[in-house]
Coordinates of C-alpha atoms and ligand atoms in Angstrom, one line a residue:
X1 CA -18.4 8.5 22.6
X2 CA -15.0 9.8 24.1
X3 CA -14.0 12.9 22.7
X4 CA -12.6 15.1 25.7
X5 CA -9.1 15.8 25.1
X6 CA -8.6 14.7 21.5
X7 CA -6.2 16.6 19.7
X8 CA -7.6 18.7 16.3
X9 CA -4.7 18.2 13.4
X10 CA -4.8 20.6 10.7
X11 CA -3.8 20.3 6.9
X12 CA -0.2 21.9 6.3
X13 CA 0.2 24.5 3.2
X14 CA 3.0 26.7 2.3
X15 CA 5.1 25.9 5.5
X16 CA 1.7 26.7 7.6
X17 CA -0.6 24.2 9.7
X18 CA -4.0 25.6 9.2
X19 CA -7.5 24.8 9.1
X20 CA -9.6 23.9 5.9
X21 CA -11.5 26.8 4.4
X22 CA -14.4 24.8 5.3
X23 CA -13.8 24.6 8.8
X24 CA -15.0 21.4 8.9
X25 CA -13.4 18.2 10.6
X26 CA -14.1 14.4 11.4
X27 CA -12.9 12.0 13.4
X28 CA -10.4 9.3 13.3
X29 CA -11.5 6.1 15.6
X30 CA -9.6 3.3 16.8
X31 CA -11.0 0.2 15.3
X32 CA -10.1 -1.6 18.2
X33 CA -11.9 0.7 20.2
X34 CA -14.5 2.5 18.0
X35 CA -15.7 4.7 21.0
X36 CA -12.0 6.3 21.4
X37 CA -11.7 9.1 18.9
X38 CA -7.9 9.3 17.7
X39 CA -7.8 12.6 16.7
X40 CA -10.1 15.5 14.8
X41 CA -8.8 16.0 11.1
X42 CA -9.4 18.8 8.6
X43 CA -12.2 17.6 6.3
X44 CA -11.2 20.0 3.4
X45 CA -13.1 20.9 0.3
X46 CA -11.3 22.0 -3.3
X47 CA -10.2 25.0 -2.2
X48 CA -7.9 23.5 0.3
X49 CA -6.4 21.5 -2.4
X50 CA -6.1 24.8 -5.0
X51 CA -4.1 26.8 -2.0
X52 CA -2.1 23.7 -2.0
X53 CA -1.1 23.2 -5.2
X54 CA -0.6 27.0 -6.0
X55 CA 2.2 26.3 -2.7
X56 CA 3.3 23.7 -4.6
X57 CA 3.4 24.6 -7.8
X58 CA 5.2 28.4 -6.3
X59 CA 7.8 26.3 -4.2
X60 CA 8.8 23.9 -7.5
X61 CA 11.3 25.7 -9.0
X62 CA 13.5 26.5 -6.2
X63 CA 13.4 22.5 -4.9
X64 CA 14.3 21.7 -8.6
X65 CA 17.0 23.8 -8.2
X66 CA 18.3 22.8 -4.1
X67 CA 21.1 21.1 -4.3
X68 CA 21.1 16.7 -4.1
X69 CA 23.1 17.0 -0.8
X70 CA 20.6 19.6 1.2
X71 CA 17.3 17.8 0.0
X72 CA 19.4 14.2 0.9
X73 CA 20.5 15.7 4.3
X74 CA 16.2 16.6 5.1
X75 CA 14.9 13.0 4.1
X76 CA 17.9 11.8 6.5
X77 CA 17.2 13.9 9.2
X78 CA 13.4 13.0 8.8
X79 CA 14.3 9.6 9.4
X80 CA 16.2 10.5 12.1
X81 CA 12.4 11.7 13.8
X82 CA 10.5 8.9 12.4
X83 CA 13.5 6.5 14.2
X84 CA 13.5 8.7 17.7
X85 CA 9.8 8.7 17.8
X86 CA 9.8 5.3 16.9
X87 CA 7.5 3.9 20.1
X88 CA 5.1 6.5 20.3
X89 CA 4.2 6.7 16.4
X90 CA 4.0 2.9 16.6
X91 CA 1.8 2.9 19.1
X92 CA -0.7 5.8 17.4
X93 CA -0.5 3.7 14.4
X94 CA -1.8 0.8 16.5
X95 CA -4.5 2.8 17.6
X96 CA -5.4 4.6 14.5
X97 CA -5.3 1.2 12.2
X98 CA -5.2 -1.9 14.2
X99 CA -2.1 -3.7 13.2
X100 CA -0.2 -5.2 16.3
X101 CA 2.3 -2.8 17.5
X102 CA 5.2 -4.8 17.1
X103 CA 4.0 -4.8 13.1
X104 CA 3.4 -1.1 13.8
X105 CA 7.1 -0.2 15.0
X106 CA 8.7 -2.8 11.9
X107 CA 6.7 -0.2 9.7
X108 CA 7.5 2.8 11.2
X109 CA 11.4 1.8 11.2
X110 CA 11.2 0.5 7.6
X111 CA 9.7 4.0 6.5
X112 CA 12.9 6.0 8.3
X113 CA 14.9 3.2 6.3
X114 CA 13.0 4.2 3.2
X115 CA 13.5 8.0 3.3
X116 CA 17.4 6.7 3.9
X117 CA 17.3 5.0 0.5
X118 CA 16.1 7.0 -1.5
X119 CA 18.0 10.1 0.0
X120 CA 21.3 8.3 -1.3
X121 CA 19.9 6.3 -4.1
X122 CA 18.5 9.6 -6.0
X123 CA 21.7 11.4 -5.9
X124 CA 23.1 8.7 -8.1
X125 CA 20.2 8.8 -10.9
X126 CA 21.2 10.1 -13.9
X127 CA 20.9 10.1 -17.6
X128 CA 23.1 8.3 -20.1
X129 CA 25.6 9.6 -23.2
X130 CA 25.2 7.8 -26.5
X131 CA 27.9 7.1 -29.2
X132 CA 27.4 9.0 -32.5
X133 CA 29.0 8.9 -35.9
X134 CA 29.9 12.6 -35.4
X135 CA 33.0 13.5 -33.8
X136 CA 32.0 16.9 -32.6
X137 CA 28.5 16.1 -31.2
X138 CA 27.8 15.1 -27.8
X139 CA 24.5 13.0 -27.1
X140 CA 22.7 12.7 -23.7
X141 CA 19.9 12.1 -21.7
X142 CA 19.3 14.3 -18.7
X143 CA 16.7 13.9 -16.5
X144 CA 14.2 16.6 -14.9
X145 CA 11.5 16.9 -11.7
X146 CA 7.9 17.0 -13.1
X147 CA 6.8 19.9 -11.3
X148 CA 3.7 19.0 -8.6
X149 CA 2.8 15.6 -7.3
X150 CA -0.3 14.1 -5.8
X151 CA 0.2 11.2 -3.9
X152 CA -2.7 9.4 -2.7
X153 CA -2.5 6.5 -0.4
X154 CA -4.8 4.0 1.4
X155 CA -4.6 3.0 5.3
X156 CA -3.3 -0.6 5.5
X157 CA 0.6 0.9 5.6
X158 CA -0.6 4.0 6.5
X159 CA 3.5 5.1 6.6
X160 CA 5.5 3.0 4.4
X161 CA 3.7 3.5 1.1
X162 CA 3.5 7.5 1.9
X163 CA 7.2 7.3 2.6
X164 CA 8.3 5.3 -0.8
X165 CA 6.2 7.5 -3.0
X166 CA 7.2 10.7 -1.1
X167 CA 10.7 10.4 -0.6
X168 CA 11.7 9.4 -4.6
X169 CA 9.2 12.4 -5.5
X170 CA 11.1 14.9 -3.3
X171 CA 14.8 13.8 -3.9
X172 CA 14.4 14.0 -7.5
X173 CA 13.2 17.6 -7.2
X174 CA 9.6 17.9 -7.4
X175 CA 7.2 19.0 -4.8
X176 CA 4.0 17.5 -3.0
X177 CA 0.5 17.7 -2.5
X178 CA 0.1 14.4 0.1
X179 CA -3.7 13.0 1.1
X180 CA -4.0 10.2 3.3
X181 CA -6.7 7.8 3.6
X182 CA -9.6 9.5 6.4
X183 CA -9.0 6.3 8.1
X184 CA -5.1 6.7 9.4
X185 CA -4.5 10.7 8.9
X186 CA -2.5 10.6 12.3
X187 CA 0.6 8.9 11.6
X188 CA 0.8 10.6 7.8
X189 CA 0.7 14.4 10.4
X190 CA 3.9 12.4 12.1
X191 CA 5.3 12.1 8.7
X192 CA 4.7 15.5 7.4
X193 CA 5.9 16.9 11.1
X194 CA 9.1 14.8 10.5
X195 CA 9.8 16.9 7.0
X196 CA 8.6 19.6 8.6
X197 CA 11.0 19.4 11.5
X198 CA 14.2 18.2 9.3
X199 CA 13.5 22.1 7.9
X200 CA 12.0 21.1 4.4
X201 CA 11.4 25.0 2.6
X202 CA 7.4 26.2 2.5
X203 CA 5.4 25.0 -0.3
X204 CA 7.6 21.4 -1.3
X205 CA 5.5 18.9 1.3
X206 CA 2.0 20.1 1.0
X207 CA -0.8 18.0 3.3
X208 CA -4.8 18.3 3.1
X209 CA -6.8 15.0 4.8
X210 CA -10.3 14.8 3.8
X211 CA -12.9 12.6 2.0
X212 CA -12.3 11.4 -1.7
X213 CA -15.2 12.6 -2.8
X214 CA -14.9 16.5 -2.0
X215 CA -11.1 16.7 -3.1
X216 CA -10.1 13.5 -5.1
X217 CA -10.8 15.2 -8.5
X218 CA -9.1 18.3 -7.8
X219 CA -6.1 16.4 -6.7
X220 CA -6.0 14.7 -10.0
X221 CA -7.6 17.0 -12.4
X222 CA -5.5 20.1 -11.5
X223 CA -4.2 21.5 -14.3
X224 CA -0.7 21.9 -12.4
X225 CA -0.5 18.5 -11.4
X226 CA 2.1 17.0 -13.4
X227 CA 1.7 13.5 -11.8
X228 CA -0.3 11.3 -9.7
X229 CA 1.1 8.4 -7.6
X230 CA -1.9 6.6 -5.9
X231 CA -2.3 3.3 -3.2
X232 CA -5.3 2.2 -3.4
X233 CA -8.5 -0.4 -4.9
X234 CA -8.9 -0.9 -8.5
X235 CA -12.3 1.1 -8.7
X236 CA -10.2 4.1 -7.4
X237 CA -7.2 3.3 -9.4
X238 CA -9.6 3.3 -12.8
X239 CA -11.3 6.2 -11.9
X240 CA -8.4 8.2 -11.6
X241 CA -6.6 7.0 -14.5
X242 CA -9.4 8.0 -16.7
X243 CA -9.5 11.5 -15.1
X244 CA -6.1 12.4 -15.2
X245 CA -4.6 14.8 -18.0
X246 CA -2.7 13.7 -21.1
X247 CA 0.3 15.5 -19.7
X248 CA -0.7 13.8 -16.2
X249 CA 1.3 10.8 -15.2
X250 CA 0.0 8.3 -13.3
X251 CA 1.3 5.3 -11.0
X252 CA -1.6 3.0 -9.8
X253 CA -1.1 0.4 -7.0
X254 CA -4.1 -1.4 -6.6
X255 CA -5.8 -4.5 -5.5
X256 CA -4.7 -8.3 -5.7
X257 CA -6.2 -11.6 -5.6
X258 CA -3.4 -13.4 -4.7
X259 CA -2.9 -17.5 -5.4
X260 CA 0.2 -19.7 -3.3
X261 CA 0.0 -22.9 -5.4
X262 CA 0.8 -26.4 -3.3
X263 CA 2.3 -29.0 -5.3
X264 CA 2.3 -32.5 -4.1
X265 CA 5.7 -32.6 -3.1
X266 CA 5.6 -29.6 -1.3
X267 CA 6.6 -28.9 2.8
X268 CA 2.9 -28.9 3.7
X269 CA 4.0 -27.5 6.9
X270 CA 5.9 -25.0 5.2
X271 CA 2.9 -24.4 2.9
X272 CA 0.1 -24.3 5.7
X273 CA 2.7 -21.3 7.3
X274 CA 3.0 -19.2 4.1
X275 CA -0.7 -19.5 4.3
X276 CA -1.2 -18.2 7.8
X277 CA 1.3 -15.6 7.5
X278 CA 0.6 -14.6 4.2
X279 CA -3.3 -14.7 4.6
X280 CA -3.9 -13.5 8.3
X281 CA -1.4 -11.5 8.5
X282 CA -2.6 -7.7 9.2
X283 CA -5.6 -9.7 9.3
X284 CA -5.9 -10.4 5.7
X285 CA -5.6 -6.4 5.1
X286 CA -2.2 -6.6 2.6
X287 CA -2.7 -5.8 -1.1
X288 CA -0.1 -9.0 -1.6
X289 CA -2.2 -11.3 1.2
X290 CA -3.1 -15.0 0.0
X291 CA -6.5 -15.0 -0.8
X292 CA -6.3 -18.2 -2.5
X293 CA -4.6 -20.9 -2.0
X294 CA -4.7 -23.8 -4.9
X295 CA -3.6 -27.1 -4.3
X296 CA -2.9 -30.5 -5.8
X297 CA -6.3 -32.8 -4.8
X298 CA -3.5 -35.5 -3.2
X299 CA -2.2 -33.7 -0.8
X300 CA -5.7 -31.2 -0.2
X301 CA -7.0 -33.1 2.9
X302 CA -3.4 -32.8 4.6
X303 CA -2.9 -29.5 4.3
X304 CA -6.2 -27.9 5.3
X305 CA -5.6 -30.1 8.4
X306 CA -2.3 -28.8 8.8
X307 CA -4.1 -24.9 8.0
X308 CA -6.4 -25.5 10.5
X309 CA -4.7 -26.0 13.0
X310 CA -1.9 -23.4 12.6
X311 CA -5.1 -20.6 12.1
X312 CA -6.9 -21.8 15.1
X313 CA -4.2 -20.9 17.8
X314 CA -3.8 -17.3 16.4
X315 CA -4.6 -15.0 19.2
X316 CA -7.6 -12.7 18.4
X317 CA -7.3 -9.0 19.7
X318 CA -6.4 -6.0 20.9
X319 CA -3.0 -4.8 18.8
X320 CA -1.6 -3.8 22.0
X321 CA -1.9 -7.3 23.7
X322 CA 1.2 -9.5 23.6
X323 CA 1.0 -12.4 21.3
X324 CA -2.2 -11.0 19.6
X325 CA -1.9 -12.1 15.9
X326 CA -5.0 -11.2 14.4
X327 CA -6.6 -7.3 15.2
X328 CA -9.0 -5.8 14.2
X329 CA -10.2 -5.0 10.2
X330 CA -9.7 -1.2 9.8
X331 CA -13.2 -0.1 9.9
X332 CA -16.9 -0.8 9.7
X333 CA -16.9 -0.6 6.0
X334 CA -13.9 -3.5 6.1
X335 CA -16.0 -5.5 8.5
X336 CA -19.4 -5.9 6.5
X337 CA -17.6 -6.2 3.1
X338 CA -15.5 -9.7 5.2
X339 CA -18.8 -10.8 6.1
X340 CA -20.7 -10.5 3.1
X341 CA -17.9 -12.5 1.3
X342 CA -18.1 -14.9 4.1
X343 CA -21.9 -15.2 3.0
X344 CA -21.1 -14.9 -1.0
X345 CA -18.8 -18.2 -0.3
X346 CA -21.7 -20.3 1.7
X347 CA -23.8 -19.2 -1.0
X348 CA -22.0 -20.0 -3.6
X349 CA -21.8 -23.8 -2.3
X350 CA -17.9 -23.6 -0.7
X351 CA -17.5 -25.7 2.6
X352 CA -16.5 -22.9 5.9
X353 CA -14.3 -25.3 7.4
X354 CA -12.7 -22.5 9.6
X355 CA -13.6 -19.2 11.4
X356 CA -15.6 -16.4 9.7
X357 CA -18.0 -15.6 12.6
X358 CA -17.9 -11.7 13.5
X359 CA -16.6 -11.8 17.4
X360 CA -19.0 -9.0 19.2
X361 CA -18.9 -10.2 23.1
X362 CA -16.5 -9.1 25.7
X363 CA -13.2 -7.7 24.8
X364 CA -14.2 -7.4 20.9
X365 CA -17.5 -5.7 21.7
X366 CA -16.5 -2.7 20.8
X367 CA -14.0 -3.3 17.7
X368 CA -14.2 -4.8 14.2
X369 CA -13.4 -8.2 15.2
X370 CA -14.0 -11.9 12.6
X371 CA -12.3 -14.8 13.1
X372 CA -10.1 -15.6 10.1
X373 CA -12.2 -17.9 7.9
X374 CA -11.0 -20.8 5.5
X375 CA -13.3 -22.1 2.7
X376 CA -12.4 -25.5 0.9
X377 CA -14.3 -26.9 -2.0
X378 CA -13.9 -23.1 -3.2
X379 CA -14.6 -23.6 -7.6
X380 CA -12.6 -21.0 -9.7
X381 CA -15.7 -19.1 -10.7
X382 CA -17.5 -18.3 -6.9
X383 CA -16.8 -14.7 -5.8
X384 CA -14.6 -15.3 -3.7
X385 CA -12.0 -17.2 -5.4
X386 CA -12.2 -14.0 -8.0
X387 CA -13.2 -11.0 -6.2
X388 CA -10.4 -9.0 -3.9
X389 CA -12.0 -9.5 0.0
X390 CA -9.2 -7.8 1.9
X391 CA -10.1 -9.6 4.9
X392 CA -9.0 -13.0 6.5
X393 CA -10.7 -15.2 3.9
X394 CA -8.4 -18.4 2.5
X395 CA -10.5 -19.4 -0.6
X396 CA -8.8 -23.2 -1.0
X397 CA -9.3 -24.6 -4.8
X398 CA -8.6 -28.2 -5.8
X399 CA -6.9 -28.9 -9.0
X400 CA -5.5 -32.0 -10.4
X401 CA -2.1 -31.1 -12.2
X402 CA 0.0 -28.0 -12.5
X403 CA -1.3 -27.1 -15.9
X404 CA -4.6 -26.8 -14.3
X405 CA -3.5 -25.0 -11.1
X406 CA -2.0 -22.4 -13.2
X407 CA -4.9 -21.5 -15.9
X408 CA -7.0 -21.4 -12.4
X409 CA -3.9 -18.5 -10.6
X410 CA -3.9 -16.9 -14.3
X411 CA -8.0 -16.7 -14.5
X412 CA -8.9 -13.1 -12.3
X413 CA -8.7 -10.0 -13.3
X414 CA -5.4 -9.1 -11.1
X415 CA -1.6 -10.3 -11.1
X416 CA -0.2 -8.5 -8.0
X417 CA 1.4 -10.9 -6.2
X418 CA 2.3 -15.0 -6.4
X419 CA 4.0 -17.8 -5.1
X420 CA 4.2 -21.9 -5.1
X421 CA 5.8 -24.1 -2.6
X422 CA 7.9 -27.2 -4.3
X423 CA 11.0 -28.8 -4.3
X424 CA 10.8 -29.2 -7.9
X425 CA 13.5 -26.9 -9.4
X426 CA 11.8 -27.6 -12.8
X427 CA 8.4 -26.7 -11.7
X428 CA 9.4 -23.4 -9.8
X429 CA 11.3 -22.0 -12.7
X430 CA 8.4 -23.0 -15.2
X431 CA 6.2 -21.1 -12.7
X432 CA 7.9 -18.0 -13.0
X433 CA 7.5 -17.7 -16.6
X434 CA 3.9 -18.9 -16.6
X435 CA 2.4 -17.0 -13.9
X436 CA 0.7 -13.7 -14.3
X437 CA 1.5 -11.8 -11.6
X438 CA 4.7 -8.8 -10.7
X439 CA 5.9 -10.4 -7.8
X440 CA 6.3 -14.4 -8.3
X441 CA 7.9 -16.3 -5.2
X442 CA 8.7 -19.9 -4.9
X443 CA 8.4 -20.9 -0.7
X444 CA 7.9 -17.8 0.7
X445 CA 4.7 -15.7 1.5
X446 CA 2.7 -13.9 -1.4
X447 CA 3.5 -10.5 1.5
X448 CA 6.0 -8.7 1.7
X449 CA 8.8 -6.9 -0.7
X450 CA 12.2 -5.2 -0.6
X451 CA 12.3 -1.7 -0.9
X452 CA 15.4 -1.7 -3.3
X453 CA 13.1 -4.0 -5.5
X454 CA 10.7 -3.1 -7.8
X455 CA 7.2 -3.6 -6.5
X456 CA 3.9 -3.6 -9.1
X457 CA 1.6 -5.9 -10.5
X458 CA 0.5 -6.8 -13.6
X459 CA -3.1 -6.8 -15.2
X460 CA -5.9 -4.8 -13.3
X461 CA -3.3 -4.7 -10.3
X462 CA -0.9 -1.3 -11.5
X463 CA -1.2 0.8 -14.4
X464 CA 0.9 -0.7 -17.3
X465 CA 3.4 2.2 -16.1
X466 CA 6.1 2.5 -13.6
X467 CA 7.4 0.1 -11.1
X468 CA 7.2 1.4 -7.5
X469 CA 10.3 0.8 -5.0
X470 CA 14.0 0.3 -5.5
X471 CA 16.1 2.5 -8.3
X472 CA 13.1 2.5 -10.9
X473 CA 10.8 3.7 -8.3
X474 CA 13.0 7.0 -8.9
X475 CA 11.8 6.6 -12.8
X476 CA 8.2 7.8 -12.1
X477 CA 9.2 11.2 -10.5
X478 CA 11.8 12.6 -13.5
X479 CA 11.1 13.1 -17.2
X480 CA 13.5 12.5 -19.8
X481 CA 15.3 15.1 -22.6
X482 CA 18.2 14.0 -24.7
X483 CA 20.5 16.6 -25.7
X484 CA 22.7 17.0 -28.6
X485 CA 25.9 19.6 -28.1
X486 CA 27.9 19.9 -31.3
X487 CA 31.0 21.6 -30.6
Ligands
LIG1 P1 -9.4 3.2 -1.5 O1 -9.2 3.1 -3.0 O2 -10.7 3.3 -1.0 O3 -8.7 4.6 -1.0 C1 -7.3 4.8 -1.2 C2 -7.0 6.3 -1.1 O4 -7.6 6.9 -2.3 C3 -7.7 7.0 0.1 O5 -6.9 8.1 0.5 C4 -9.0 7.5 -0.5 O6 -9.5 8.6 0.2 C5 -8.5 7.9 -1.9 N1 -9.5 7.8 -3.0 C6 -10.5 6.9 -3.1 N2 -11.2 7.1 -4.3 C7 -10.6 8.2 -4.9 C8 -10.9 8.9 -6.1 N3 -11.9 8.6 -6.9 N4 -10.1 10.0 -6.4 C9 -9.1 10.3 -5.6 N5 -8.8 9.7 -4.4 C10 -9.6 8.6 -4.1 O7 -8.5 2.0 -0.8 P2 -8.4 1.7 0.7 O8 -9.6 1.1 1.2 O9 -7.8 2.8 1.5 O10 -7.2 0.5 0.6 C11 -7.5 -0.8 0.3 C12 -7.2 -1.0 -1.2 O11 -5.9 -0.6 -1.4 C13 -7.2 -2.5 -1.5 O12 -7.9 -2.7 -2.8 C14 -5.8 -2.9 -1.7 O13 -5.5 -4.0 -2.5 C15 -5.2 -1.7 -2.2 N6 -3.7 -1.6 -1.9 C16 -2.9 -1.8 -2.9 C17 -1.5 -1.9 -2.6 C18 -0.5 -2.1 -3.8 O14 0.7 -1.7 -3.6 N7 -0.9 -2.6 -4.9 C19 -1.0 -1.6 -1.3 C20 -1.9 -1.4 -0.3 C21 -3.3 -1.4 -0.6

């Protein structure tokens, strides 16, 4: 293993990187590359967190109290950093996660776009007055910071989703306690440094890195911790639900299972490209990915040809390779759970028509390499037409109408993402009533979402809560109290 000349990162608390209590660290590998050791991380233990919240919790009052235009003028000048640094934290994302770097720099300029947003967007969020039958009386709703904020996130937009939970939390006045996922803690140090370096006060970004299972509770069970944003799977998601306080808020955005319907009249070369991009695309490792596509049986046979043969000229690779469309899944964990789907769907009596072998020889023999697989004769109740993969695994599904293709979209447990391709003007607007998911799209990709949009899903895929992104991702961070002024 190489490990001379790796840089150790350490947590940051009250305004001061230092390391945990425990003085114990781990590694972060490349998963392209699992001999090259990204960087050594702080593997903290609860009292890390409980010096980080007591920052918190001591810095609170005065952000609450900084005025809109200084903590707007620190998110901008962070995404000033995040936009100079631009190549270099594009390419440590690349090595830290996997994603091509050209996907890498999109993210990292998005994120500086996202601390932009919000920094003008939150200045603007305020209550509302309501008419009375008194003359004399003033009614109004004002709107307050919570106090301290947890936000948890996962590794697969290891600095966009940090950036759109962190930015509406810290314009609207509260202050932060931030854990990354062990698997990308690098670029979530560049976004901390960025905050750090715009001249954000001690105490209001907080940052511990670490394993879930030595400091997950305390994040969430804190009795300070007013709120908990989290990024993340559904096992998580519940888990911490169930811990959290009464008085503990909670916004959960978790896993997907994600159906693009093809009617018979649809572009099937338009639907066989949603499918690629949608389903390969950060090689399968999106919470909105296609998982399953469901198609009408007379136009099946044309499409998977028309799939096939838009997956099989992918490039497989290396994120810093030109051209390469497919890296590698994020870790070892990511790379047995693919396979063992890949094995659940042969089981289960689906026909591999595609891909799915692990790629160990020559330039992938050190990363977490598969070729992207695609199953046909998938039935609605094998695992992996139900179960989240999070891998490059299209589970195609024959139906015979559009009453039938919808009960089959509607029958998981999730309703993150959705989509159908049709020219039918009739059918698309029926589907958006009748599918169950928070993000319906009619011919485009099941990925991808605005960040002045609202972003959540519906069933086992986000608490039954608050949206994420655009204006009423502000809603989360702020607590309502109506005021009556007679006078
Ligand atoms: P994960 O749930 O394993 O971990 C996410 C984060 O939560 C990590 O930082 C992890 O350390 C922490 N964590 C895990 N268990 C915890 C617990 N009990 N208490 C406190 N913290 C805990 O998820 P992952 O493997 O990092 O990411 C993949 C999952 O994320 C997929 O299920 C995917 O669908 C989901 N995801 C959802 C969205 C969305 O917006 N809905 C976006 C991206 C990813």
């Amino acid at each position: 293993m190489i490990t001379t000349k790796v840089e150790t990162f350490n947590n940051y608390i009250d305004g001061i990187w230092q390391e945990s209590v425990s003085k114990k660290t781990f590694n972060s590998l490349n998963p392209a590359n699992k001999e090259e050791v990204v960087g050594v991380f702080q593997a903290s233990n609860e009292d890390d967190v409980n010096l980080a919240i007591e920052a918190a919790q001591k810095a609170f009052p005065g952000w609450a109290k900084t005025a809109p235009s200084k903590r707007e003028a620190i998110l901008n000048q962070a995404a000033n950093i995040l936009e100079q640094k631009a190549d270099q934290l594009a390419e440590e994302l690349t090595r830290e996660e996997g994603k091509h770097v050209n996907d890498a720099k999109n993210e990292v300029l998005r994120s500086a776009q996202t601390l932009r947003y919000y920094a003008v967007e939150g200045q603007s969020f305020t209550g509302e007055t309501f008419p009375n039958d008194d003359p004399n009386m003033k009614v109004s709703t004002e709107r307050e910071p919570l106090g301290v904020v947890s936000v948890i996130t996962p590794w697969n937009f290891p600095l966009s989703i940090p950036a759109r939970k962190i930015a509406p939390a810290l314009i609207t006045g509260n202050t932060v306690v931030f854990k990354p996922s062990s698997d990308t803690p690098l670029i979530a140090v560049r976004l901390v440094e960025a905050l750090y370096e715009a001249g954000i006060p001690n105490g209001v970004i907080n940052f511990v890195t670490g394993k879930a299972s030595d400091i997950g509770d305390r994040l969430v069970t804190h009795p300070s911790v007013r709120a908990v944003t989290f990024t993340g799977s559904t096992a998580a998601g519940e888990d911490i639900h169930r811990k959290a306080s009464m008085t503990t808020r909670t916004q959960m955005e978790l896993g997907g299972k994600n159906p693009l319907i093809v009617m018979d009249d649809a572009d099937l070369d338009l639907a066989a490209t949603l499918t690629v991009n949608g389903g390969f695309s950060l090689t399968g490792q999106a919470c909105t990915g296609t998982s399953r596509v469901i198609v009408l049986k007379e136009v099946k046979e044309a499409f998977i040809q028309k799939l096939v043969d838009k997956t099989s000229v992918l490039k497989i690779g290396n994120g810093f390779e030109a051209g390469v469309k497919i890296g590698p899944l994020a870790n070892e964990k990511q790379m047995k759970n693919v396979l063992n789907y890949i094995e659940f769907g042969k089981e289960d009596g689906a026909e591999l028509v595609y891909g799915g072998e692990p790629l160990t020889t020559g330039e992938f023999e050190k990363g977490y390499f598969v070729r992207p697989a695609i199953f046909t004769n998938v039935k609605p109740n094998h695992r992996i037409a139900k179960e989240e993969i999070f891998g490059p695994v299209v589970a195609v599904i024959e139906v015979d109408t559009y009453e039938e293709a919808i009960a089959v979209a509607n029958d998981v447990e999730y309703g993150l993402s959705a989509s159908i391709v049709t020219n039918n003007l009739k059918i698309a607007n029926q589907f958006t009533k009748d599918i169950q998911a928070g993000t319906v799209k009619v011919n485009r990709t099941t990925t991808g979402n605005l960040m002045n949009a609202p972003f959540g899903g519906l069933k086992k895929s986000s608490t039954s809560t608050f949206r994420e992104s655009g204006r009423v991702g502000l809603e989360f961070f702020s607590q309502l109290k109506t005021v009556y002024i007679g006078y």
